[in-house]
XYZ file of C-alpha atoms in Angstrom:
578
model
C 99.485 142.344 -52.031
C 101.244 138.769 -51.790
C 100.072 138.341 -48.183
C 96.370 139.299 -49.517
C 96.240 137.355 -52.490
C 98.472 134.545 -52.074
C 97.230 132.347 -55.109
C 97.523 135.222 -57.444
C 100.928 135.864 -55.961
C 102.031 132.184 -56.928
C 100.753 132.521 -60.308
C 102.242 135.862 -60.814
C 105.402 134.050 -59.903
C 105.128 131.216 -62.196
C 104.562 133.634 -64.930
C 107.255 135.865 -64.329
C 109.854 132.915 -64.041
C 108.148 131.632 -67.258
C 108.943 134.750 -69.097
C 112.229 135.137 -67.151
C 113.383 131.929 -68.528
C 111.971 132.351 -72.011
C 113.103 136.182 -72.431
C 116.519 135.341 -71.763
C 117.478 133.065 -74.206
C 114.950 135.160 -76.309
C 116.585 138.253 -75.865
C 119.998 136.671 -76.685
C 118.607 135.487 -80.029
C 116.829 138.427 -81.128
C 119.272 141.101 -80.159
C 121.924 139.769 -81.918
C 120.064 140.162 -84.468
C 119.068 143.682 -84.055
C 122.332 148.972 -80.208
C 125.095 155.777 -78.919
C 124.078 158.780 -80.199
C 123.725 161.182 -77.531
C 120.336 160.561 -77.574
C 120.285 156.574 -78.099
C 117.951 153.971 -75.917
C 117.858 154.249 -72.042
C 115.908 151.153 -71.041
C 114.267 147.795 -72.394
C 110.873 147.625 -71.747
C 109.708 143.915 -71.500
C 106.208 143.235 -71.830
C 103.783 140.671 -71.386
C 100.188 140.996 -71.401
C 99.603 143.121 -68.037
C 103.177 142.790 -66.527
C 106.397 144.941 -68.012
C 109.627 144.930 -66.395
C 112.444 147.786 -67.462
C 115.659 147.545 -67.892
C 118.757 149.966 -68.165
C 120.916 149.299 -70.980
C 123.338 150.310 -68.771
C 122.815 147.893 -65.998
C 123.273 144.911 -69.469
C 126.696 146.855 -70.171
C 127.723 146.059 -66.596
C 126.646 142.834 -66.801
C 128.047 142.113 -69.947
C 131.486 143.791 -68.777
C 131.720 142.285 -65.393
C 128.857 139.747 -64.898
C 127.742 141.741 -62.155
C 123.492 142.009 -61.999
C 122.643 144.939 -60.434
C 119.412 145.778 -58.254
C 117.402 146.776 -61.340
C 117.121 143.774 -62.882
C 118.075 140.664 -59.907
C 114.676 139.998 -59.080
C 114.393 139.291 -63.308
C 117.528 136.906 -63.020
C 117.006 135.123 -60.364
C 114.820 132.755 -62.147
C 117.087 132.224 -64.611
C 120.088 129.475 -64.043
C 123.725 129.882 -64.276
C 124.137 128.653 -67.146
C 121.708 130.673 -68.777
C 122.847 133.740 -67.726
C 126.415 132.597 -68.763
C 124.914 132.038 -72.152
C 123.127 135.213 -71.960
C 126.205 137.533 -71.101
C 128.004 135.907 -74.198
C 125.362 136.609 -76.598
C 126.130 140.297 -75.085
C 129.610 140.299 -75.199
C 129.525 138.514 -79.151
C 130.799 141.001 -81.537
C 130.327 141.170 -85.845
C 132.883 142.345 -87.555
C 131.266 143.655 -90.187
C 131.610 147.349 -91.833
C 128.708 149.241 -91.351
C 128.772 149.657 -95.174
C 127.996 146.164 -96.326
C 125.764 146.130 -92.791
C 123.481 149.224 -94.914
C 123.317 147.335 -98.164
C 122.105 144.584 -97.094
C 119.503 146.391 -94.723
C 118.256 147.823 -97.651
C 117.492 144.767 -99.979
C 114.259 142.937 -100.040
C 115.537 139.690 -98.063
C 117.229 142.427 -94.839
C 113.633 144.190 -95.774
C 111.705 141.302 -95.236
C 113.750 140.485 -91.772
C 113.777 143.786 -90.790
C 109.902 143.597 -90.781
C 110.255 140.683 -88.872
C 112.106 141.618 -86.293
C 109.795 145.155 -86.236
C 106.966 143.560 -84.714
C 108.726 141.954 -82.071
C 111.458 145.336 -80.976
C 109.518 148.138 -80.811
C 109.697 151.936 -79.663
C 108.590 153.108 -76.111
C 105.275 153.967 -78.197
C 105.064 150.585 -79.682
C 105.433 151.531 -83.029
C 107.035 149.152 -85.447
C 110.967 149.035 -85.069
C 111.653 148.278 -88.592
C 113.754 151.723 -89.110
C 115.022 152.094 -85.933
C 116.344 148.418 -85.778
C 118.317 149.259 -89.213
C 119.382 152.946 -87.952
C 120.587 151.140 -84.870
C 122.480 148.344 -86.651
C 124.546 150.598 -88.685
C 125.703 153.246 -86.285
C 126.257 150.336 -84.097
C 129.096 148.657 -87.295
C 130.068 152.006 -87.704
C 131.010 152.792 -83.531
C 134.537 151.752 -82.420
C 133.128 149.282 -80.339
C 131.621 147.443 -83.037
C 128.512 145.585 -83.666
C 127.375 144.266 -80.186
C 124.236 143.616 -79.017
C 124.604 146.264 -76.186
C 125.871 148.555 -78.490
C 122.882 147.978 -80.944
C 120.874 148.400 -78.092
C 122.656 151.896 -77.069
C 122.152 152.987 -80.667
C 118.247 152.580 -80.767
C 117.563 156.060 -81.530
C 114.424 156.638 -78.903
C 114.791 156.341 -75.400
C 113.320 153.431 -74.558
C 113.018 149.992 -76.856
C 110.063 147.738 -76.016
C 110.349 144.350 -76.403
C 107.067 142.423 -77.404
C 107.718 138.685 -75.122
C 104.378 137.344 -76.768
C 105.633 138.082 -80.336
C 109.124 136.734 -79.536
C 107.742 133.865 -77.729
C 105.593 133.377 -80.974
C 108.478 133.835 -82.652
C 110.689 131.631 -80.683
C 107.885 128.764 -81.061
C 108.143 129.004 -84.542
C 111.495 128.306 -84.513
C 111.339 125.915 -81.700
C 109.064 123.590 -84.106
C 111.586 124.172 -86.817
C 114.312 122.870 -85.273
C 112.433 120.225 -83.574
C 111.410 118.800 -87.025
C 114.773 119.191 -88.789
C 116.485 117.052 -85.988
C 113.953 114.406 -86.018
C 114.099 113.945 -89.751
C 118.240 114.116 -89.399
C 118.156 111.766 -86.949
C 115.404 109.719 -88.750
C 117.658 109.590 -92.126
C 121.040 108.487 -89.851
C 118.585 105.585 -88.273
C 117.582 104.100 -91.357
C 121.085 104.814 -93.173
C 122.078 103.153 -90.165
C 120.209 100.001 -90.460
C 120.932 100.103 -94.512
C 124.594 99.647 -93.623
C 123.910 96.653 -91.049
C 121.917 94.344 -94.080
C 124.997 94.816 -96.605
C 127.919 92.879 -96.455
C 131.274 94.010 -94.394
C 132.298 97.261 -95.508
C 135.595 97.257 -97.344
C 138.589 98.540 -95.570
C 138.566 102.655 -94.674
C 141.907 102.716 -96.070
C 140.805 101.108 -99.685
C 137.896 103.274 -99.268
C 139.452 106.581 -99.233
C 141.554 105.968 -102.252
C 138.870 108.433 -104.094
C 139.810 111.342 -101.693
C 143.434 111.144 -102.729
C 144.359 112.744 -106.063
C 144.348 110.592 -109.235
C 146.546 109.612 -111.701
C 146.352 112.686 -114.453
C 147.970 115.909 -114.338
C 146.528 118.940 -116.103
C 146.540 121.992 -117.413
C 144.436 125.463 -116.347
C 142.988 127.912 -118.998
C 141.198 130.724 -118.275
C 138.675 132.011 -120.999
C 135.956 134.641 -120.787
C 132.734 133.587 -122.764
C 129.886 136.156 -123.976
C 126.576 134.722 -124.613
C 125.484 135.081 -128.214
C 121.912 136.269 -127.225
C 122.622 137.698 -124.019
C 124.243 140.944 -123.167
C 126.512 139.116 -120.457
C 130.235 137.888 -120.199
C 131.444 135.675 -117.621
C 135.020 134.053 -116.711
C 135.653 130.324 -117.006
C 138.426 128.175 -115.893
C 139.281 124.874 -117.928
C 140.920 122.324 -116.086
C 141.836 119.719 -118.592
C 143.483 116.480 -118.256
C 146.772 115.339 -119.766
C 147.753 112.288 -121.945
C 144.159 110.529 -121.444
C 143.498 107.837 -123.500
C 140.165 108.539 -124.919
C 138.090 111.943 -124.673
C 137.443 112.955 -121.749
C 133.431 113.502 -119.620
C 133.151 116.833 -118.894
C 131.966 118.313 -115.150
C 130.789 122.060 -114.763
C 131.037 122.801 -111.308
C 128.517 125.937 -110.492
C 129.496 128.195 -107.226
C 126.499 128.905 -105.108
C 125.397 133.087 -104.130
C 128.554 135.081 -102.516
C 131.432 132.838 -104.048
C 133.278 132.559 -107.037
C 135.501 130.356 -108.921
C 137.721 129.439 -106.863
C 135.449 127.814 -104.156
C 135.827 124.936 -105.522
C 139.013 124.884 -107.482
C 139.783 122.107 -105.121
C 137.076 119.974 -105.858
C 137.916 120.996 -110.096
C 141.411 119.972 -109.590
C 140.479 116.739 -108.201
C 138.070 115.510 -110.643
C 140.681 116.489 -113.499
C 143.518 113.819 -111.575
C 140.876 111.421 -112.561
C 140.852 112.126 -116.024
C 137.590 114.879 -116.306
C 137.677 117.694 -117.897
C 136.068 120.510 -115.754
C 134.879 124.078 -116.267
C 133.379 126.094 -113.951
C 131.963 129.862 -114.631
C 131.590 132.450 -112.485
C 128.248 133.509 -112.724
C 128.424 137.640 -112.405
C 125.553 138.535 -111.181
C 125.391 136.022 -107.641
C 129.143 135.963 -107.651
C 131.774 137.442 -105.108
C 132.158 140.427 -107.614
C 127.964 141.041 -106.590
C 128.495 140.881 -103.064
C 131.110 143.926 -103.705
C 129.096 145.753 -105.866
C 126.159 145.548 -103.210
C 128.671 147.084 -100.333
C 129.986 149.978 -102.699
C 126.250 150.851 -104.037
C 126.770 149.602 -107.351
C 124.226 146.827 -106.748
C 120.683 146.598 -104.867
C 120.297 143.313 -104.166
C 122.165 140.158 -103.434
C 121.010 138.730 -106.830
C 118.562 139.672 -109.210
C 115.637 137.539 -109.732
C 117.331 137.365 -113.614
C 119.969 135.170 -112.312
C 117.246 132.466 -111.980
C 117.418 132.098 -115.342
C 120.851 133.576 -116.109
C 122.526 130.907 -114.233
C 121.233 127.703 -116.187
C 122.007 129.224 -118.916
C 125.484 130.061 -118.184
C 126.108 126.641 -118.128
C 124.143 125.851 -121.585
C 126.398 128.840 -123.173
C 129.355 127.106 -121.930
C 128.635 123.292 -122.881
C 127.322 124.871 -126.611
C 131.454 126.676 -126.225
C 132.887 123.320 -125.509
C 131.560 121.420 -127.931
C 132.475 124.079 -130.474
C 136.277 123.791 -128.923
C 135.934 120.335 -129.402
C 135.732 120.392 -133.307
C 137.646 123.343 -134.143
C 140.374 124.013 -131.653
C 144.106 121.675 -131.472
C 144.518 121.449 -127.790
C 140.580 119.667 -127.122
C 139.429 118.465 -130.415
C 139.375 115.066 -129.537
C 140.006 115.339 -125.821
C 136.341 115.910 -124.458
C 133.242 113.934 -124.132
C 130.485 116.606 -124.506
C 127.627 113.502 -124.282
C 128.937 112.533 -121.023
C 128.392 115.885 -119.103
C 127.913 115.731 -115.084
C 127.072 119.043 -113.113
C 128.213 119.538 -109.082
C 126.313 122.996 -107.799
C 126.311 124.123 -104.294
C 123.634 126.454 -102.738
C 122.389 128.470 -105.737
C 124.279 126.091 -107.667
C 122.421 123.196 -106.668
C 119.316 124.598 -107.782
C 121.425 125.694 -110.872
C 122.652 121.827 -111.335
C 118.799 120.020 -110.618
C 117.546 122.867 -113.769
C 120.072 121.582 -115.878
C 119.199 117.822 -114.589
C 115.295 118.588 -115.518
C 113.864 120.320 -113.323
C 111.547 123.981 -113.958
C 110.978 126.610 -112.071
C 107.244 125.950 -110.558
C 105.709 129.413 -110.344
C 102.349 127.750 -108.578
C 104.123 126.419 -105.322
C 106.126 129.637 -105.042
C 102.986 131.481 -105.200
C 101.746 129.641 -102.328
C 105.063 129.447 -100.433
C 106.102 132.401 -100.374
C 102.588 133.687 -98.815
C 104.432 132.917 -95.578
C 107.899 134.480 -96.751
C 107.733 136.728 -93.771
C 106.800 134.032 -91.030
C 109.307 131.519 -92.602
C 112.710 130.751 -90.586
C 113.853 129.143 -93.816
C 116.242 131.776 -94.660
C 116.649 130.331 -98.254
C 112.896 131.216 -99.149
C 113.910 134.839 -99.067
C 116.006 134.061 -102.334
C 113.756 131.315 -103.845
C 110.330 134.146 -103.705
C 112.746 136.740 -105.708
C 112.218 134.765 -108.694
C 107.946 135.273 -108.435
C 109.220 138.523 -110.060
C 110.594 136.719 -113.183
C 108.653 137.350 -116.394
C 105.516 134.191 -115.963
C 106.534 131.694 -118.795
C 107.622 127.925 -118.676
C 111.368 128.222 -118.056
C 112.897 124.488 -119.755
C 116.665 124.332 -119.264
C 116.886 120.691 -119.027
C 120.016 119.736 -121.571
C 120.159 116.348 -122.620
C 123.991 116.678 -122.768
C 123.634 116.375 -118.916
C 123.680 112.617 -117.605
C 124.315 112.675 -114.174
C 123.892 116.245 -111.169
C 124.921 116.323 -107.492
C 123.545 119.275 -105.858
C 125.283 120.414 -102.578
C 122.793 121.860 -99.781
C 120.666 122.963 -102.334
C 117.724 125.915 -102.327
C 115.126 124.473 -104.305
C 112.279 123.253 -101.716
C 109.542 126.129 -103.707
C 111.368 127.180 -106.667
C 111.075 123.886 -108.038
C 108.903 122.126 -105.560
C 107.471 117.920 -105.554
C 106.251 118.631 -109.365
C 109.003 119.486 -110.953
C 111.837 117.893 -109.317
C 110.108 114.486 -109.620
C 110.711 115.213 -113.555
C 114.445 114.468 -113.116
C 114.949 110.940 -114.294
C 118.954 111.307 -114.797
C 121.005 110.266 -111.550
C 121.500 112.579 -108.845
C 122.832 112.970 -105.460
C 121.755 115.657 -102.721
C 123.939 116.525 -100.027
C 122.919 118.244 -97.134
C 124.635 119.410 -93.094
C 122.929 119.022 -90.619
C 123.958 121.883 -89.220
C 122.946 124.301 -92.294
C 121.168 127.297 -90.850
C 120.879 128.980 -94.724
C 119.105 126.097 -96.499
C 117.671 123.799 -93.131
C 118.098 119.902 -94.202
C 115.022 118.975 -93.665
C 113.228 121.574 -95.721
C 115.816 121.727 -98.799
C 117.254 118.471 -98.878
C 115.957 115.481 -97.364
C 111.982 116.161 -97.954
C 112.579 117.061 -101.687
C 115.035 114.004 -102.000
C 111.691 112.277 -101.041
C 110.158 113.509 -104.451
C 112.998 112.460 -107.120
C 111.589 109.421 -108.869
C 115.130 108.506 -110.314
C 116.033 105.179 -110.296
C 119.817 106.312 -109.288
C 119.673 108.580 -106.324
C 121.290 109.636 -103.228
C 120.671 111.545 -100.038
C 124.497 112.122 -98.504
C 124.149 113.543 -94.951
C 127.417 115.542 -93.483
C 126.704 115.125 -89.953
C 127.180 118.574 -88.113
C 128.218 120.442 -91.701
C 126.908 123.385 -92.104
C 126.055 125.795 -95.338
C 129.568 126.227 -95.659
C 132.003 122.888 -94.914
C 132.337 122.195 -98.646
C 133.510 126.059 -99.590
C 137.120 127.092 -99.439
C 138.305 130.424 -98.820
C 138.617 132.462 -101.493
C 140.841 135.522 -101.359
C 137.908 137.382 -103.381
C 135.291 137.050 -100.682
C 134.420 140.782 -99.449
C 134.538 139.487 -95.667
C 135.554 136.321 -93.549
C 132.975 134.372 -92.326
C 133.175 133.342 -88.576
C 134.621 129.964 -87.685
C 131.062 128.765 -85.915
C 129.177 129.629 -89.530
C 131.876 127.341 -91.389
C 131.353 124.825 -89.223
C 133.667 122.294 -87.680
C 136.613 120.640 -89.857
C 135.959 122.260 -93.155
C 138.691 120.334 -94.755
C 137.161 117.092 -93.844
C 133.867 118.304 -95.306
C 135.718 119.103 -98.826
C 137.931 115.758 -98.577
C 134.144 114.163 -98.410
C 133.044 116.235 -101.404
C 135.776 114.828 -103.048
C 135.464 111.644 -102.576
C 131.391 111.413 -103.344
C 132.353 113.743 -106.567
C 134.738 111.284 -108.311
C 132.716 107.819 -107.278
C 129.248 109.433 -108.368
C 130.906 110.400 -112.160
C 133.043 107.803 -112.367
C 130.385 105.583 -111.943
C 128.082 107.109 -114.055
C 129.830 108.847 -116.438
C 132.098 106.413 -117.277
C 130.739 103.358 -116.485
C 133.024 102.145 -114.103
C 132.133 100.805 -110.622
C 135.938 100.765 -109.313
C 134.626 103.798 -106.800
C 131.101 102.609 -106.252
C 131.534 101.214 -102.899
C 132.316 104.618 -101.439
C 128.717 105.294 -102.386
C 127.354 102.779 -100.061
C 125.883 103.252 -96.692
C 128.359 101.051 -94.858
C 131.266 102.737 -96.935
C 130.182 106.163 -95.347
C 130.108 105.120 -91.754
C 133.541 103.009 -92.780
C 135.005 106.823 -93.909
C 133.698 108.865 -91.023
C 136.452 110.645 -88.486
C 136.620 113.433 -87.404
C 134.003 115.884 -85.949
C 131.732 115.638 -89.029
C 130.044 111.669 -90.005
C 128.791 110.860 -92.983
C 125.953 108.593 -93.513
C 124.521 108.019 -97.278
C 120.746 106.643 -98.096
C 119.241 105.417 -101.351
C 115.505 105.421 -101.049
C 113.148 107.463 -98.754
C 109.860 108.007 -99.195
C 107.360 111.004 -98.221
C 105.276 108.563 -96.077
C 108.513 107.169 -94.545
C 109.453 111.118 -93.850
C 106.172 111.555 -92.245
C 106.249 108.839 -89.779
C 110.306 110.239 -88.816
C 108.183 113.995 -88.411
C 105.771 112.022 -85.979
C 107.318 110.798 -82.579
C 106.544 107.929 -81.192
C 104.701 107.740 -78.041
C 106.320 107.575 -74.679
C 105.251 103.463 -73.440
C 102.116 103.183 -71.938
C 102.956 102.070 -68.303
C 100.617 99.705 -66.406
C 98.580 102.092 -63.491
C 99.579 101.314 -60.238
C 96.568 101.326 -57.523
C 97.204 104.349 -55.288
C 96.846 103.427 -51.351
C 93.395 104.166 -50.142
C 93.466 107.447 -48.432
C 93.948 107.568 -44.494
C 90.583 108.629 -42.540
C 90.536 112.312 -41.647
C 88.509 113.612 -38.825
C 85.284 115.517 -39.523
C 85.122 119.032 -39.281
C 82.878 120.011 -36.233
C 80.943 122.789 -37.097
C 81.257 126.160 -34.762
């Protein structure tokens, strides 16, 4: 057939290396993310349009084992490079460690329903049905097998014989995500530019060293109290921790710090401990039904979901219960009556707890824009939207938890691109600064931080950018967590990331708090480059605005380059006829 049809040969060819290429790093992504019983999967069927090439899981095993490719598949690898393969054998050999438990639970809430589906239309059966239940049958035998959760073990679990793999779809798939990422890094790399150029028009940064003084502890000890509140019209309880500050002079601003979904309090007991140094007095609650504690019920079946679209409103309201306790401390108990400053409250949230701190700040929930957002829940790589379009099951009524009490919010890589959306989060007048990593797969910059920074109207805002943090540089470990994240989810130099936090935590309330601009400078843009070290760079901006985010979306053309005349062709001899 190639010696008949040469030119369909060559395109053939192209095609197949094309798909080779594409289905590779393809197959690597979307397998993890997806492996025997006796009667498990034999072979991968690849497909695209006319052409399908199989597979033996087997002949991947080897491969993955050894790095040998056998005769089944080396006409399919040969258009891929070295490195690609290498890549490709890794993303065989990776392995979860995850028990097939917690693997089940989450399987069976809506946000592992919703990706389940996803993944369904893409890895199919030999009869092209949908794989949404084989995918999640396959997933958990796969935890629950000695050898763990692997891909080629999640593969070997499939339970029909062959698994068909739909390239169009994943390519469709892969495009989407392509565009994503595409997107986020121009607008990351648009908001270090003009941070960038910020810090060039200000005068000589001061000194790193003098700088840093705010990520060192301060001058006030304190004292820990642990108190568990009950809401007066709510049937809920919740634990606090007090951290309050000894021998101040005057009473002290108070800072709730609000964990984000997963964690608990002590997250962030860092972060608590250093604002107290300075002379705040922070709580923070653990809110029960997106804590740790939730995370555990969902693994032992005491739970069916990650959170409940109540904690939407449970959350802010946490917080209310707790400043209405405080102030009631304040006038009626020894040890605080006197010592707290319940006018001057500030509120740090990270994840969950950002959107938790920007409610507080002002902000509703805006049941219009996640009625059109979440039309596209299952085509969205924003994982985050999977939490934000629980809450369209909330009872419909104008949720208000703006608290005057509150004068200042910094909201740490933040969910809050639909649930509050441009309208409402342009109501926040009070100061606030978003931080965001630009390596935060959970809550993408772009989407959750930096384009809704572009619709605060505050006078006093802030877009902080941890260069190469991810969802999780600013948590610390907590011996209540039901499992370990990996080291490449964390991120690189966590403790860097939290010394940061720090740092931006105490200049951002002492400034506006109390009035007092002994920290401001860390808040400028040539401060943060000043600061940087390490693996992860920090970069601050004041202003950006939605047309300035549009023209960083929008490259800029490659320079037009003058034509050059081409030499005039050569004569050829003509053809004679026969």
């Amino acid at each position: 057939m190639n010696c008949l049809f040469p030119s369909l040969s060559a395109a053939v060819k192209r095609t197949r290396r094309s798909i080779a290429l594409k289905y590779l790093g393809l197959f690597a992504v979307t397998a993890v993310g997806t492996a025997a019983p006796a009667l498990g999967a034999e072979r991968i069927y690849a497909t695209y349009g006319p052409l399908e090439v199989a597979v033996p899981i087997e002949s991947l095993a080897l491969f993955a084992k050894e790095g040998t490719i056998d005769s089944t598949w080396d006409g399919f690898a040969q258009y891929a490079t070295k490195e690609q393969l290498e890549q490709f054998r890794l993303a065989l050999q990776a392995r979860a460690e995850i028990s097939p438990v917690t693997v089940a639970q989450f399987l069976y809430t809506p946000q592992g329903e919703v990706l389940l589906e996803r993944l369904g239309r893409v890895i199919q059966t030999k009869a092209r049905q949908p794989g949404f239940y084989a995918i999640r049958a396959a997933l958990i035998l796969a935890a629950a097998d000695p050898e763990g959760l692997t891909v080629v073990n999640v593969l070997r679990k499939f339970p029909t014989y062959g698994i068909r793999i739909d390239i169009a779809g994943g390519l469709d798939i892969a495009n989407r995500l392509t565009t994503l990422v595409n997107r986020s890094n121009l607008a990351i790399a648009g908001v270090i530019q003009l941070s960038e150029a910020a810090a060039a028009a200000e005068p000589p940064a001061i000194p790193a060293a003098e700088l840093r003084k705010a990520e060192a502890p301060g001058p006030y000890t304190w004292q820990k109290t642990s108190v568990t509140l009950t809401s007066p019209d709510r049937s809920r309880s919740f634990p606090v921790d007090i951290y309050l500050p000894q021998r101040s002079p005057k009473p002290s601003p108070v800072i709730v710090i609000s964990h984000g979904l997963g964690s608990d309090r002590i997250s962030f007991e860092y972060l608590a401990k250093h604002l107290a140094s300075y002379g705040f007095a922070v709580a923070v609650p653990e809110h029960p039904g997106s804590n740790a504690q939730q995370v555990q019920n969902l693994v032992s079946g005491r739970a069916r979901e990650v959170a409940e679209p109540a904690e939407f409103v449970n959350r802010p309201l946490d917080v209310k219960n707790l400043l209405d306790y405080l102030s009631n401390l304040a006038t009626t108990n020894s040890v605080y009556r006197g010592n707290l400053d319940l006018q001057r409250v500030g509120i740090i949230g990270q994840s969950f707890g950002g959107y938790t701190a920007l409610t507080l700040a002002g902000a509703e929930i805006n049941f219009g824009q996640l009625d059109k957002d979440c039309k596209a829940e299952n085509d969205s790589w924003n994982l985050s939207l999977l939490l934000q379009c629980r809450a369209r099951d909330l009872d419909r009524q104008q949720y208000n938890f703006s608290d005057p009490r509150v004068k200042a919010a910094i909201a740490v890589n933040p969910i809050i691109s639909s649930i509050l959306g441009e309208t409402n989060l342009s109501k926040i007048q009070i100061p606030v600064m978003v931080v965001a990593g630009s390596a935060d797969t959970v809550a993408p910059a772009w989407l959750e931080q930096i384009q809704p920074f572009t619709w605060l109207t505050s006078a006093s805002k802030y877009l902080v950018l941890m260069n190469n943090g991810t969802h999780f540089s600013t948590i610390d470990e907590s011996p209540q967590s039901v499992f370990q994240l990996p080291r490449a989810a964390i991120g690189p130099e966590p403790a860097l990331a939290r010394r940061y936090l720090s740092g931006l935590s105490v200049a951002f309330m002492e400034n506006y708090l109390n009035g007092r601009s002994n920290f401001q400078p860390y808040l400028e843009p040539n401060s943060a480059i000043a600061v940087s070290r390490g693996a992860i760079g920090l970069r601050i901006l004041r202003s950006l605005t939605p047309q300035q985010l549009q023209q960083l979306l929008t490259p800029s053309p490659a320079p037009s380059r003058p034509a050059v005349p081409l030499p005039a062709p050569e004569p050829q001899p003509v053809p004679v006829p026969r």
